[in-house]
Amino acid sequence: MLKRIKVKGYKSLRDIDVELPPLTVMFGPNAVGKSNFLEALQLLSKITAGYRIKDAFYQPHRAKPLECFSFPPEGLEGLFDKQSICLSIEVDFTLSDFVVDSVNSQIEGFRPLSEVDEFFEIGESTELDMVNEPRMDGCVLKKHDLRYHIEIEMLPKMATLRVKDEYLVPLNNKGEPLGGKGWYRYSFLVTRKRLDDSRLMLMREYPDVLMVRSAGLHHSALSQSYDPRHYPYLIAARQEIASWRFFCFEPRERMRIPDPNKPTWHIGPMGEELPTYLHTLKLDSLLRLESFENALRIMLPKIDSIETYLDDRGDIELKVKENGVSASARSLSDGTLRMMALLAVGGTKESPPLIGLEVPENDIHPGRIQLLAEMLKTQAIFTERSQYIVATHSPILVDWVPKKSLFAVTNGDEGTRIEPFTAFGPLGRWFSTDLPPEDVDDSMDEMDPDSLRVSERILRGDFDD
């Protein structure tokens, strides 16, 4: 779970530091930075997944690399006059159970040479017998709270992107780096020195050995391959962040095209590959497909069933039977396809630890928005399958979401500001007392039973700058 994110120098996110609950719903006017917030997380996920730094800034990432750095007062032209510009992203997160299990399984998969020799009935000693076998204790991941920081530098005149700084450090139960001021001695990964074409990285090898390794400037050190027996936390952190998924559905074209036949356990970022995902469930997980159909009937009661089949060209076609009549994906409404995509996102075999959704309410009937909110709460809060970060323009959705999950997004001279709803007073003013915002908010509701809904306050302009 992502507990906190700090971003500096990325588009309108000049300097933000936000603590996040399991369900985060951001609301605010257009062009205040909601999409930029999701894109910053997506950029970090791509960087840790192994992309070259420059490649991570391209599709589906919006804007050219230079345009992703915060503008000075002179605008884009002012960036060209600078020798160097930087952006940084820092996240505090807890490793997911499936990530911990996955890494420990990798470690346990390494068998000692003595066992290998016995399995293959090798009796003669070899040079390999003289190698000191590493310890392979199970469940070596013990510190599950981590902080990862990366700083990206660009040389505008040379159009060069490179990593300037990077570290991964364990956190204590207060959310602070272990070791206090000497935290770097406890870090799993930290940049110690920059050379002309590489970085010297201080890395903690399991259990307590510090190593110095070289890393390139054009990849994050976290994205590289390591032996899980020696660097389990690097493997786990990379897998956690790289598993984040972000979606902005495009039902007009992307979700209507037949897909080539292949096993697919996740739909694409724009909703593509929905037919192959459902076809995979049909072949390999019929119970999960039935659960999907049951959930879809709750959202859209007139739907009887969904069908997938191979056409004459070997592509997967999707059909939906409604009131006994089948209709292909090409003729379905945009709202129906969006509903199906939303259910597919949260119903995968291994749910992503974090899911980002941009305006999921688009094309959905206002009477179904409450069901959308209930689905988000079920997935993120009640079952804790995935953490959700949602950007919305729906005044209805915010009324059905817990207030502790709501965040108001504004944009002023200092860039984007993201603040919890509970930090606002009944008239939109900031609280200036020492009383915890949550307590103040609850007392206001109790004292004033006729208090306005969140949607009414948004329309009244309480949260606008």
Short mmCIF file of C-alpha atoms in Angstrom, two decimals:
data_model
loop_
_atom_site.label_atom_id
_atom_site.label_comp_id
_atom_site.label_asym_id
_atom_site.label_seq_id
_atom_site.Cartn_x
_atom_site.Cartn_y
_atom_site.Cartn_z
CA MET A 1 0.00 0.00 0.00
CA LEU A 2 1.18 3.49 -0.87
CA LYS A 3 1.12 5.51 2.33
CA ARG A 4 2.75 8.76 1.27
CA ILE A 5 4.05 10.48 -1.84
CA LYS A 6 6.21 13.57 -2.20
CA VAL A 7 6.73 15.14 -5.63
CA LYS A 8 8.90 18.11 -6.57
CA GLY A 9 9.31 19.76 -9.95
CA TYR A 10 6.88 17.61 -11.98
CA LYS A 11 4.53 19.71 -14.13
CA SER A 12 2.13 21.56 -11.81
CA LEU A 13 3.29 19.44 -8.83
CA ARG A 14 5.95 21.90 -7.74
CA ASP A 15 6.13 20.64 -4.17
CA ILE A 16 3.46 18.34 -2.71
CA ASP A 17 3.54 15.88 0.16
CA VAL A 18 0.39 13.77 0.61
CA GLU A 19 -0.52 10.88 2.91
CA LEU A 20 -2.94 8.48 1.24
CA PRO A 21 -5.66 6.17 2.64
CA PRO A 22 -6.66 2.87 0.97
CA LEU A 23 -9.25 4.77 -1.13
CA THR A 24 -8.35 8.24 -2.41
CA VAL A 25 -10.86 10.23 -4.47
CA MET A 26 -9.57 13.55 -5.80
CA PHE A 27 -11.97 16.26 -6.93
CA GLY A 28 -11.42 19.76 -8.25
CA PRO A 29 -11.78 21.96 -11.37
CA ASN A 30 -10.14 21.19 -14.69
CA ALA A 31 -6.41 21.84 -15.08
CA VAL A 32 -5.54 21.81 -11.36
CA GLY A 33 -3.28 18.73 -11.44
CA LYS A 34 -5.38 15.62 -10.76
CA SER A 35 -4.13 13.88 -13.88
CA ASN A 36 -0.58 15.08 -13.22
CA PHE A 37 -0.70 13.34 -9.84
CA LEU A 38 -1.67 10.03 -11.42
CA GLU A 39 0.91 10.46 -14.17
CA ALA A 40 3.69 11.06 -11.64
CA LEU A 41 2.87 7.69 -10.06
CA GLN A 42 2.68 6.05 -13.47
CA LEU A 43 6.06 7.52 -14.44
CA LEU A 44 7.64 6.10 -11.28
CA SER A 45 6.10 2.69 -11.97
CA LYS A 46 7.53 2.61 -15.50
CA ILE A 47 10.98 3.70 -14.33
CA THR A 48 11.18 0.89 -11.77
CA ALA A 49 9.77 -1.63 -14.27
CA GLY A 50 12.97 -1.38 -16.31
CA TYR A 51 12.27 1.36 -18.82
CA ARG A 52 15.14 3.62 -19.82
CA ILE A 53 14.56 7.01 -18.24
CA LYS A 54 13.86 8.70 -21.57
CA ASP A 55 11.50 5.90 -22.68
CA ALA A 56 9.44 6.19 -19.49
CA PHE A 57 8.43 9.73 -20.54
CA TYR A 58 6.78 8.58 -23.75
CA GLN A 59 3.37 7.05 -24.50
CA PRO A 60 1.02 6.69 -22.76
CA HIS A 61 2.71 9.45 -20.77
CA ARG A 62 1.46 12.87 -21.85
CA ALA A 63 3.72 15.71 -23.00
CA LYS A 64 7.35 15.72 -24.13
CA PRO A 65 10.05 15.14 -21.53
CA LEU A 66 10.99 18.82 -21.21
CA GLU A 67 7.33 19.75 -20.68
CA CYS A 68 7.16 17.42 -17.67
CA PHE A 69 9.39 19.66 -15.56
CA SER A 70 7.80 22.53 -13.65
CA PHE A 71 7.91 25.77 -15.63
CA PRO A 72 9.59 28.92 -14.31
CA PRO A 73 7.74 32.27 -14.62
CA GLU A 74 9.10 32.60 -18.18
CA GLY A 75 7.36 29.39 -19.21
CA LEU A 76 8.83 26.67 -21.41
CA GLU A 77 11.38 29.07 -22.89
CA GLY A 78 12.79 29.65 -19.42
CA LEU A 79 13.73 25.98 -19.12
CA PHE A 80 16.05 26.22 -22.13
CA ASP A 81 18.11 28.87 -20.39
CA LYS A 82 18.93 26.54 -17.49
CA GLN A 83 21.97 24.28 -17.45
CA SER A 84 20.13 21.62 -15.46
CA ILE A 85 16.57 20.99 -14.24
CA CYS A 86 15.36 18.30 -11.85
CA LEU A 87 12.26 16.52 -10.63
CA SER A 88 11.99 14.06 -7.78
CA ILE A 89 9.45 11.49 -6.59
CA GLU A 90 9.50 9.89 -3.16
CA VAL A 91 7.10 7.22 -1.91
CA ASP A 92 6.53 5.45 1.41
CA PHE A 93 4.84 2.09 0.99
CA THR A 94 4.15 -1.24 2.61
CA LEU A 95 5.00 -4.38 0.68
CA SER A 96 1.94 -6.37 -0.41
CA ASP A 97 1.51 -9.91 0.84
CA PHE A 98 1.69 -11.38 -2.65
CA VAL A 99 4.99 -9.56 -3.30
CA VAL A 100 6.51 -10.88 -0.07
CA ASP A 101 5.32 -14.40 -0.89
CA SER A 102 6.64 -14.12 -4.45
CA VAL A 103 10.13 -13.04 -3.41
CA ASN A 104 10.35 -15.66 -0.66
CA SER A 105 9.27 -18.29 -3.18
CA GLN A 106 12.09 -17.21 -5.49
CA ILE A 107 14.56 -17.55 -2.64
CA GLU A 108 13.27 -20.96 -1.65
CA GLY A 109 13.48 -22.05 -5.29
CA PHE A 110 17.28 -22.02 -5.14
CA ARG A 111 18.45 -25.46 -4.06
CA PRO A 112 21.81 -26.13 -2.39
CA LEU A 113 24.43 -27.82 -4.56
CA SER A 114 24.37 -30.87 -2.28
CA GLU A 115 20.68 -31.39 -3.10
CA VAL A 116 21.32 -30.93 -6.81
CA ASP A 117 24.16 -33.44 -6.74
CA GLU A 118 21.98 -35.94 -4.90
CA PHE A 119 19.10 -35.45 -7.35
CA PHE A 120 21.33 -36.07 -10.38
CA GLU A 121 23.30 -38.79 -8.52
CA ILE A 122 26.56 -36.91 -8.87
CA GLY A 123 29.05 -38.58 -6.56
CA GLU A 124 32.32 -37.06 -7.69
CA SER A 125 33.40 -33.74 -6.26
CA THR A 126 33.59 -30.84 -8.66
CA GLU A 127 34.85 -27.29 -8.56
CA LEU A 128 31.30 -26.16 -7.81
CA ASP A 129 31.40 -28.04 -4.49
CA MET A 130 33.99 -25.57 -3.27
CA VAL A 131 31.64 -22.60 -3.70
CA ASN A 132 30.27 -21.20 -0.46
CA GLU A 133 26.54 -21.70 -0.73
CA PRO A 134 24.46 -18.67 0.31
CA ARG A 135 21.94 -19.01 3.09
CA MET A 136 18.43 -19.64 1.87
CA ASP A 137 16.32 -19.02 4.92
CA GLY A 138 12.62 -18.71 4.15
CA CYS A 139 10.67 -15.51 4.79
CA VAL A 140 13.72 -13.25 4.89
CA LEU A 141 11.60 -10.13 4.28
CA LYS A 142 11.00 -8.65 7.70
CA LYS A 143 10.95 -4.87 7.24
CA HIS A 144 7.86 -4.32 5.12
CA ASP A 145 7.73 -0.50 5.30
CA LEU A 146 10.06 1.14 2.78
CA ARG A 147 10.84 4.55 1.30
CA TYR A 148 12.01 4.91 -2.29
CA HIS A 149 13.35 8.19 -3.67
CA ILE A 150 14.54 9.02 -7.17
CA GLU A 151 15.64 12.32 -8.66
CA ILE A 152 15.71 12.79 -12.44
CA GLU A 153 17.94 15.42 -14.02
CA MET A 154 17.59 16.85 -17.52
CA LEU A 155 20.11 18.92 -19.47
CA PRO A 156 17.73 20.97 -21.68
CA LYS A 157 20.30 22.06 -24.25
CA MET A 158 21.44 18.45 -24.81
CA ALA A 159 18.01 16.82 -24.31
CA THR A 160 19.69 14.38 -21.90
CA LEU A 161 17.77 12.61 -19.15
CA ARG A 162 19.57 10.78 -16.36
CA VAL A 163 19.27 9.65 -12.75
CA LYS A 164 20.81 12.12 -10.32
CA ASP A 165 20.00 10.50 -7.00
CA GLU A 166 18.27 7.35 -5.76
CA TYR A 167 17.83 5.45 -2.53
CA LEU A 168 15.73 2.74 -0.87
CA VAL A 169 15.59 2.74 2.93
CA PRO A 170 13.56 0.83 5.56
CA LEU A 171 11.20 2.80 7.82
CA ASN A 172 10.49 2.38 11.49
CA ASN A 173 7.00 2.24 13.03
CA LYS A 174 6.85 6.05 13.05
CA GLY A 175 7.36 6.24 9.30
CA GLU A 176 10.90 7.59 9.66
CA PRO A 177 14.09 6.18 8.07
CA LEU A 178 15.67 3.53 10.23
CA GLY A 179 18.83 4.85 11.86
CA GLY A 180 17.78 8.50 12.05
CA LYS A 181 20.50 10.85 10.78
CA GLY A 182 22.65 7.85 9.91
CA TRP A 183 19.90 6.29 7.79
CA TYR A 184 22.17 5.75 4.81
CA ARG A 185 24.04 3.06 6.78
CA TYR A 186 20.79 1.07 6.96
CA SER A 187 19.66 1.72 3.39
CA PHE A 188 19.28 -1.11 0.89
CA LEU A 189 20.30 1.17 -1.96
CA VAL A 190 21.85 4.66 -2.02
CA THR A 191 23.83 6.77 -4.49
CA ARG A 192 27.25 7.48 -3.01
CA LYS A 193 29.10 9.11 -5.91
CA ARG A 194 28.37 10.25 -9.45
CA LEU A 195 30.90 9.66 -12.20
CA ASP A 196 30.87 10.88 -15.79
CA ASP A 197 28.92 7.93 -17.16
CA SER A 198 27.79 5.96 -14.10
CA ARG A 199 27.00 6.04 -10.39
CA LEU A 200 28.59 4.22 -7.51
CA MET A 201 25.80 2.64 -5.46
CA LEU A 202 26.14 1.46 -1.88
CA MET A 203 23.97 -1.64 -1.59
CA ARG A 204 23.13 -3.82 1.40
CA GLU A 205 23.61 -7.49 0.65
CA TYR A 206 21.66 -9.94 2.78
CA PRO A 207 22.07 -10.28 5.66
CA ASP A 208 24.42 -7.40 6.63
CA VAL A 209 27.13 -6.90 4.03
CA LEU A 210 27.62 -3.53 2.32
CA MET A 211 28.69 -3.68 -1.31
CA VAL A 212 29.63 -0.97 -3.82
CA ARG A 213 28.28 -1.54 -7.31
CA SER A 214 28.23 0.53 -10.46
CA ALA A 215 24.92 1.61 -12.01
CA GLY A 216 24.21 3.48 -15.21
CA LEU A 217 22.78 6.97 -15.39
CA HIS A 218 20.01 6.07 -17.83
CA HIS A 219 18.27 3.40 -15.75
CA SER A 220 17.17 3.35 -12.15
CA ALA A 221 19.31 1.02 -10.06
CA LEU A 222 16.13 -0.45 -8.59
CA SER A 223 15.01 -1.63 -12.03
CA GLN A 224 18.03 -3.86 -12.59
CA SER A 225 18.17 -7.63 -12.07
CA TYR A 226 19.50 -8.96 -8.77
CA ASP A 227 19.85 -12.30 -7.06
CA PRO A 228 16.88 -12.48 -4.64
CA ARG A 229 19.01 -14.40 -2.14
CA HIS A 230 21.31 -11.40 -1.75
CA TYR A 231 19.00 -8.44 -2.48
CA PRO A 232 15.45 -9.50 -1.54
CA TYR A 233 14.29 -5.98 -0.67
CA LEU A 234 15.38 -4.56 -4.02
CA ILE A 235 13.46 -7.29 -5.81
CA ALA A 236 10.39 -6.76 -3.61
CA ALA A 237 10.36 -2.95 -3.94
CA ARG A 238 10.71 -3.12 -7.70
CA GLN A 239 7.95 -5.71 -8.02
CA GLU A 240 5.65 -3.67 -5.76
CA ILE A 241 5.97 -0.36 -7.62
CA ALA A 242 6.14 -1.90 -11.09
CA SER A 243 2.83 -3.72 -10.39
CA TRP A 244 0.85 -0.48 -10.11
CA ARG A 245 -1.76 -0.08 -12.86
CA PHE A 246 -3.39 3.05 -14.28
CA PHE A 247 -6.47 3.32 -16.46
CA CYS A 248 -8.24 5.93 -18.54
CA PHE A 249 -10.84 3.98 -20.52
CA GLU A 250 -11.47 4.75 -24.18
CA PRO A 251 -14.61 2.83 -25.22
CA ARG A 252 -15.17 4.55 -28.57
CA GLU A 253 -12.54 2.48 -30.41
CA ARG A 254 -10.00 0.70 -28.20
CA MET A 255 -12.54 -1.48 -26.38
CA ARG A 256 -14.52 -2.49 -29.46
CA ILE A 257 -11.76 -4.02 -31.55
CA PRO A 258 -11.38 -7.85 -31.56
CA ASP A 259 -8.15 -8.99 -29.90
CA PRO A 260 -5.60 -11.58 -31.06
CA ASN A 261 -5.97 -14.84 -29.17
CA LYS A 262 -3.51 -14.95 -26.25
CA PRO A 263 -3.64 -15.53 -22.47
CA THR A 264 -4.35 -12.20 -20.76
CA TRP A 265 -4.83 -11.61 -17.03
CA HIS A 266 -4.94 -7.79 -17.14
CA ILE A 267 -6.75 -5.40 -19.46
CA GLY A 268 -4.82 -2.54 -21.09
CA PRO A 269 -4.58 1.03 -19.74
CA MET A 270 -7.35 2.23 -22.07
CA GLY A 271 -9.54 -0.85 -21.63
CA GLU A 272 -8.14 -2.72 -24.60
CA GLU A 273 -7.79 -6.51 -24.42
CA LEU A 274 -11.05 -6.83 -22.49
CA PRO A 275 -12.25 -9.68 -24.83
CA THR A 276 -9.03 -11.69 -24.38
CA TYR A 277 -9.13 -11.17 -20.61
CA LEU A 278 -12.69 -12.53 -20.42
CA HIS A 279 -11.80 -15.37 -22.81
CA THR A 280 -8.86 -16.29 -20.53
CA LEU A 281 -11.27 -16.48 -17.59
CA LYS A 282 -13.59 -18.66 -19.64
CA LEU A 283 -10.81 -21.18 -20.33
CA ASP A 284 -8.80 -21.09 -17.08
CA SER A 285 -11.04 -19.69 -14.33
CA LEU A 286 -14.71 -20.34 -14.92
CA LEU A 287 -15.67 -19.51 -11.32
CA ARG A 288 -14.03 -16.08 -11.67
CA LEU A 289 -15.94 -15.51 -14.90
CA GLU A 290 -19.20 -16.39 -13.15
CA SER A 291 -18.36 -13.92 -10.39
CA PHE A 292 -17.70 -11.29 -13.04
CA GLU A 293 -21.10 -11.94 -14.66
CA ASN A 294 -22.87 -11.78 -11.29
CA ALA A 295 -21.23 -8.44 -10.48
CA LEU A 296 -22.12 -7.12 -13.93
CA ARG A 297 -25.78 -8.09 -13.46
CA ILE A 298 -25.84 -6.09 -10.21
CA MET A 299 -24.59 -3.05 -12.11
CA LEU A 300 -26.70 -3.73 -15.23
CA PRO A 301 -29.68 -5.99 -14.33
CA LYS A 302 -30.85 -6.48 -17.94
CA ILE A 303 -27.70 -8.37 -18.92
CA ASP A 304 -28.09 -12.17 -19.04
CA SER A 305 -24.55 -13.30 -19.80
CA ILE A 306 -21.34 -12.53 -21.68
CA GLU A 307 -19.86 -14.62 -24.47
CA THR A 308 -16.41 -14.82 -26.06
CA TYR A 309 -15.44 -16.85 -29.10
CA LEU A 310 -12.81 -17.20 -31.82
CA ASP A 311 -13.77 -15.69 -35.17
CA ASP A 312 -12.61 -16.90 -38.60
CA ARG A 313 -9.38 -14.88 -38.33
CA GLY A 314 -8.41 -16.27 -34.95
CA ASP A 315 -9.33 -13.12 -33.04
CA ILE A 316 -11.39 -13.03 -29.85
CA GLU A 317 -14.86 -11.49 -30.21
CA LEU A 318 -16.95 -10.30 -27.27
CA LYS A 319 -20.74 -10.50 -27.13
CA VAL A 320 -23.19 -9.56 -24.40
CA LYS A 321 -26.63 -11.18 -24.17
CA GLU A 322 -29.28 -8.75 -22.98
CA ASN A 323 -32.91 -9.84 -22.59
CA GLY A 324 -32.13 -12.92 -24.66
CA VAL A 325 -30.55 -11.00 -27.55
CA SER A 326 -26.78 -11.06 -28.21
CA ALA A 327 -24.93 -7.91 -29.23
CA SER A 328 -21.26 -7.61 -30.20
CA ALA A 329 -18.86 -5.24 -28.48
CA ARG A 330 -19.09 -2.98 -31.54
CA SER A 331 -22.73 -2.17 -30.75
CA LEU A 332 -22.57 -1.92 -26.95
CA SER A 333 -22.95 1.44 -25.24
CA ASP A 334 -19.88 3.23 -23.94
CA GLY A 335 -21.25 2.99 -20.41
CA THR A 336 -21.65 -0.80 -20.62
CA LEU A 337 -18.06 -1.22 -21.78
CA ARG A 338 -16.82 1.07 -19.02
CA MET A 339 -18.71 -0.93 -16.41
CA MET A 340 -17.17 -4.15 -17.71
CA ALA A 341 -13.69 -2.62 -17.69
CA LEU A 342 -14.08 -1.40 -14.10
CA LEU A 343 -15.07 -4.89 -12.96
CA ALA A 344 -12.18 -6.42 -14.93
CA VAL A 345 -9.67 -4.11 -13.24
CA GLY A 346 -10.62 -5.26 -9.75
CA GLY A 347 -11.32 -8.90 -10.56
CA THR A 348 -7.95 -10.11 -11.77
CA LYS A 349 -6.28 -13.24 -10.44
CA GLU A 350 -3.64 -11.16 -8.63
CA SER A 351 -5.06 -7.72 -8.09
CA PRO A 352 -2.54 -4.88 -8.57
CA PRO A 353 -1.46 -3.37 -5.25
CA LEU A 354 -2.43 0.08 -6.56
CA ILE A 355 -4.97 1.07 -9.21
CA GLY A 356 -5.29 4.59 -10.62
CA LEU A 357 -8.54 5.55 -12.36
CA GLU A 358 -9.22 8.72 -14.30
CA VAL A 359 -12.86 9.89 -14.43
CA PRO A 360 -14.31 6.34 -14.15
CA GLU A 361 -17.83 7.80 -13.98
CA ASN A 362 -17.81 8.92 -17.62
CA ASP A 363 -20.71 7.51 -19.70
CA ILE A 364 -22.26 5.85 -16.62
CA HIS A 365 -25.86 6.69 -15.73
CA PRO A 366 -26.09 8.90 -12.60
CA GLY A 367 -28.28 6.29 -10.97
CA ARG A 368 -25.41 3.77 -11.15
CA ILE A 369 -22.74 6.04 -9.65
CA GLN A 370 -23.62 4.83 -6.15
CA LEU A 371 -22.87 1.25 -7.25
CA LEU A 372 -19.53 2.46 -8.62
CA ALA A 373 -18.74 4.02 -5.23
CA GLU A 374 -19.73 0.81 -3.43
CA MET A 375 -17.46 -1.21 -5.71
CA LEU A 376 -14.52 1.10 -4.96
CA LYS A 377 -15.15 0.90 -1.21
CA THR A 378 -15.46 -2.88 -1.33
CA GLN A 379 -12.23 -3.37 -3.25
CA ALA A 380 -10.12 -0.79 -1.39
CA ILE A 381 -11.49 -0.63 2.16
CA PHE A 382 -13.50 -3.73 3.01
CA THR A 383 -11.60 -6.52 1.22
CA GLU A 384 -8.30 -4.58 0.86
CA ARG A 385 -7.66 -6.25 -2.49
CA SER A 386 -6.18 -3.10 -4.02
CA GLN A 387 -5.56 0.52 -3.17
CA TYR A 388 -7.50 2.93 -5.42
CA ILE A 389 -6.61 6.49 -6.41
CA VAL A 390 -9.42 8.10 -8.40
CA ALA A 391 -9.66 11.45 -10.17
CA THR A 392 -13.29 12.49 -10.62
CA HIS A 393 -15.54 15.31 -11.82
CA SER A 394 -18.70 13.61 -10.58
CA PRO A 395 -20.57 15.50 -7.83
CA ILE A 396 -22.53 12.29 -7.18
CA LEU A 397 -19.55 10.02 -6.60
CA VAL A 398 -18.11 12.22 -3.85
CA ASP A 399 -21.38 12.01 -1.89
CA TRP A 400 -21.08 8.22 -1.66
CA VAL A 401 -17.43 8.09 -0.64
CA PRO A 402 -16.22 8.32 2.99
CA LYS A 403 -15.06 11.85 3.77
CA LYS A 404 -11.67 10.57 4.94
CA SER A 405 -11.14 9.35 1.37
CA LEU A 406 -11.86 12.72 -0.28
CA PHE A 407 -9.12 15.14 -1.33
CA ALA A 408 -9.64 18.62 -2.74
CA VAL A 409 -7.24 19.61 -5.52
CA THR A 410 -6.55 23.27 -6.29
CA ASN A 411 -3.91 25.16 -8.23
CA GLY A 412 -2.39 28.53 -7.34
CA ASP A 413 0.86 30.45 -7.61
CA GLU A 414 2.72 27.65 -5.82
CA GLY A 415 1.34 24.96 -8.10
CA THR A 416 -1.00 22.10 -7.34
CA ARG A 417 -2.18 21.67 -3.78
CA ILE A 418 -3.80 18.41 -2.62
CA GLU A 419 -5.49 18.58 0.78
CA PRO A 420 -7.85 16.21 2.61
CA PHE A 421 -11.51 17.21 2.68
CA THR A 422 -11.42 17.08 6.48
CA ALA A 423 -9.01 20.03 6.51
CA PHE A 424 -11.79 22.37 5.38
CA GLY A 425 -14.35 24.11 7.56
CA PRO A 426 -18.08 24.34 6.88
CA LEU A 427 -17.55 27.35 4.60
CA GLY A 428 -14.43 26.09 2.91
CA ARG A 429 -11.99 27.90 5.19
CA TRP A 430 -8.85 26.13 6.38
CA PHE A 431 -8.84 24.98 9.98
CA SER A 432 -6.32 26.89 12.06
CA THR A 433 -6.95 25.23 15.43
CA ASP A 434 -5.05 22.39 17.03
CA LEU A 435 -8.14 20.18 16.98
CA PRO A 436 -7.68 17.17 14.63
CA PRO A 437 -9.52 17.84 11.34
CA GLU A 438 -11.43 14.53 11.52
CA ASP A 439 -12.89 15.38 14.93
CA VAL A 440 -13.93 18.84 13.80
CA ASP A 441 -15.60 17.45 10.70
CA ASP A 442 -17.59 14.85 12.63
CA SER A 443 -18.75 17.36 15.23
CA MET A 444 -19.94 19.71 12.51
CA ASP A 445 -22.16 17.01 11.05
CA GLU A 446 -23.63 16.18 14.47
CA MET A 447 -24.38 19.81 15.35
CA ASP A 448 -25.82 20.70 11.95
CA PRO A 449 -28.11 17.95 10.58
CA ASP A 450 -28.97 20.22 7.64
CA SER A 451 -25.34 20.61 6.57
CA LEU A 452 -24.72 20.62 2.83
CA ARG A 453 -23.63 17.54 0.91
CA VAL A 454 -20.11 17.46 -0.44
CA SER A 455 -21.45 17.86 -3.97
CA GLU A 456 -23.41 20.98 -2.97
CA ARG A 457 -20.32 22.50 -1.42
CA ILE A 458 -18.30 21.76 -4.56
CA LEU A 459 -20.92 23.45 -6.75
CA ARG A 460 -20.99 26.38 -4.32
CA GLY A 461 -17.23 26.80 -4.82
CA ASP A 462 -16.09 26.09 -1.26
CA PHE A 463 -12.86 24.45 -2.42
CA ASP A 464 -11.91 26.81 -5.27
CA ASP A 465 -8.96 29.15 -4.88
#
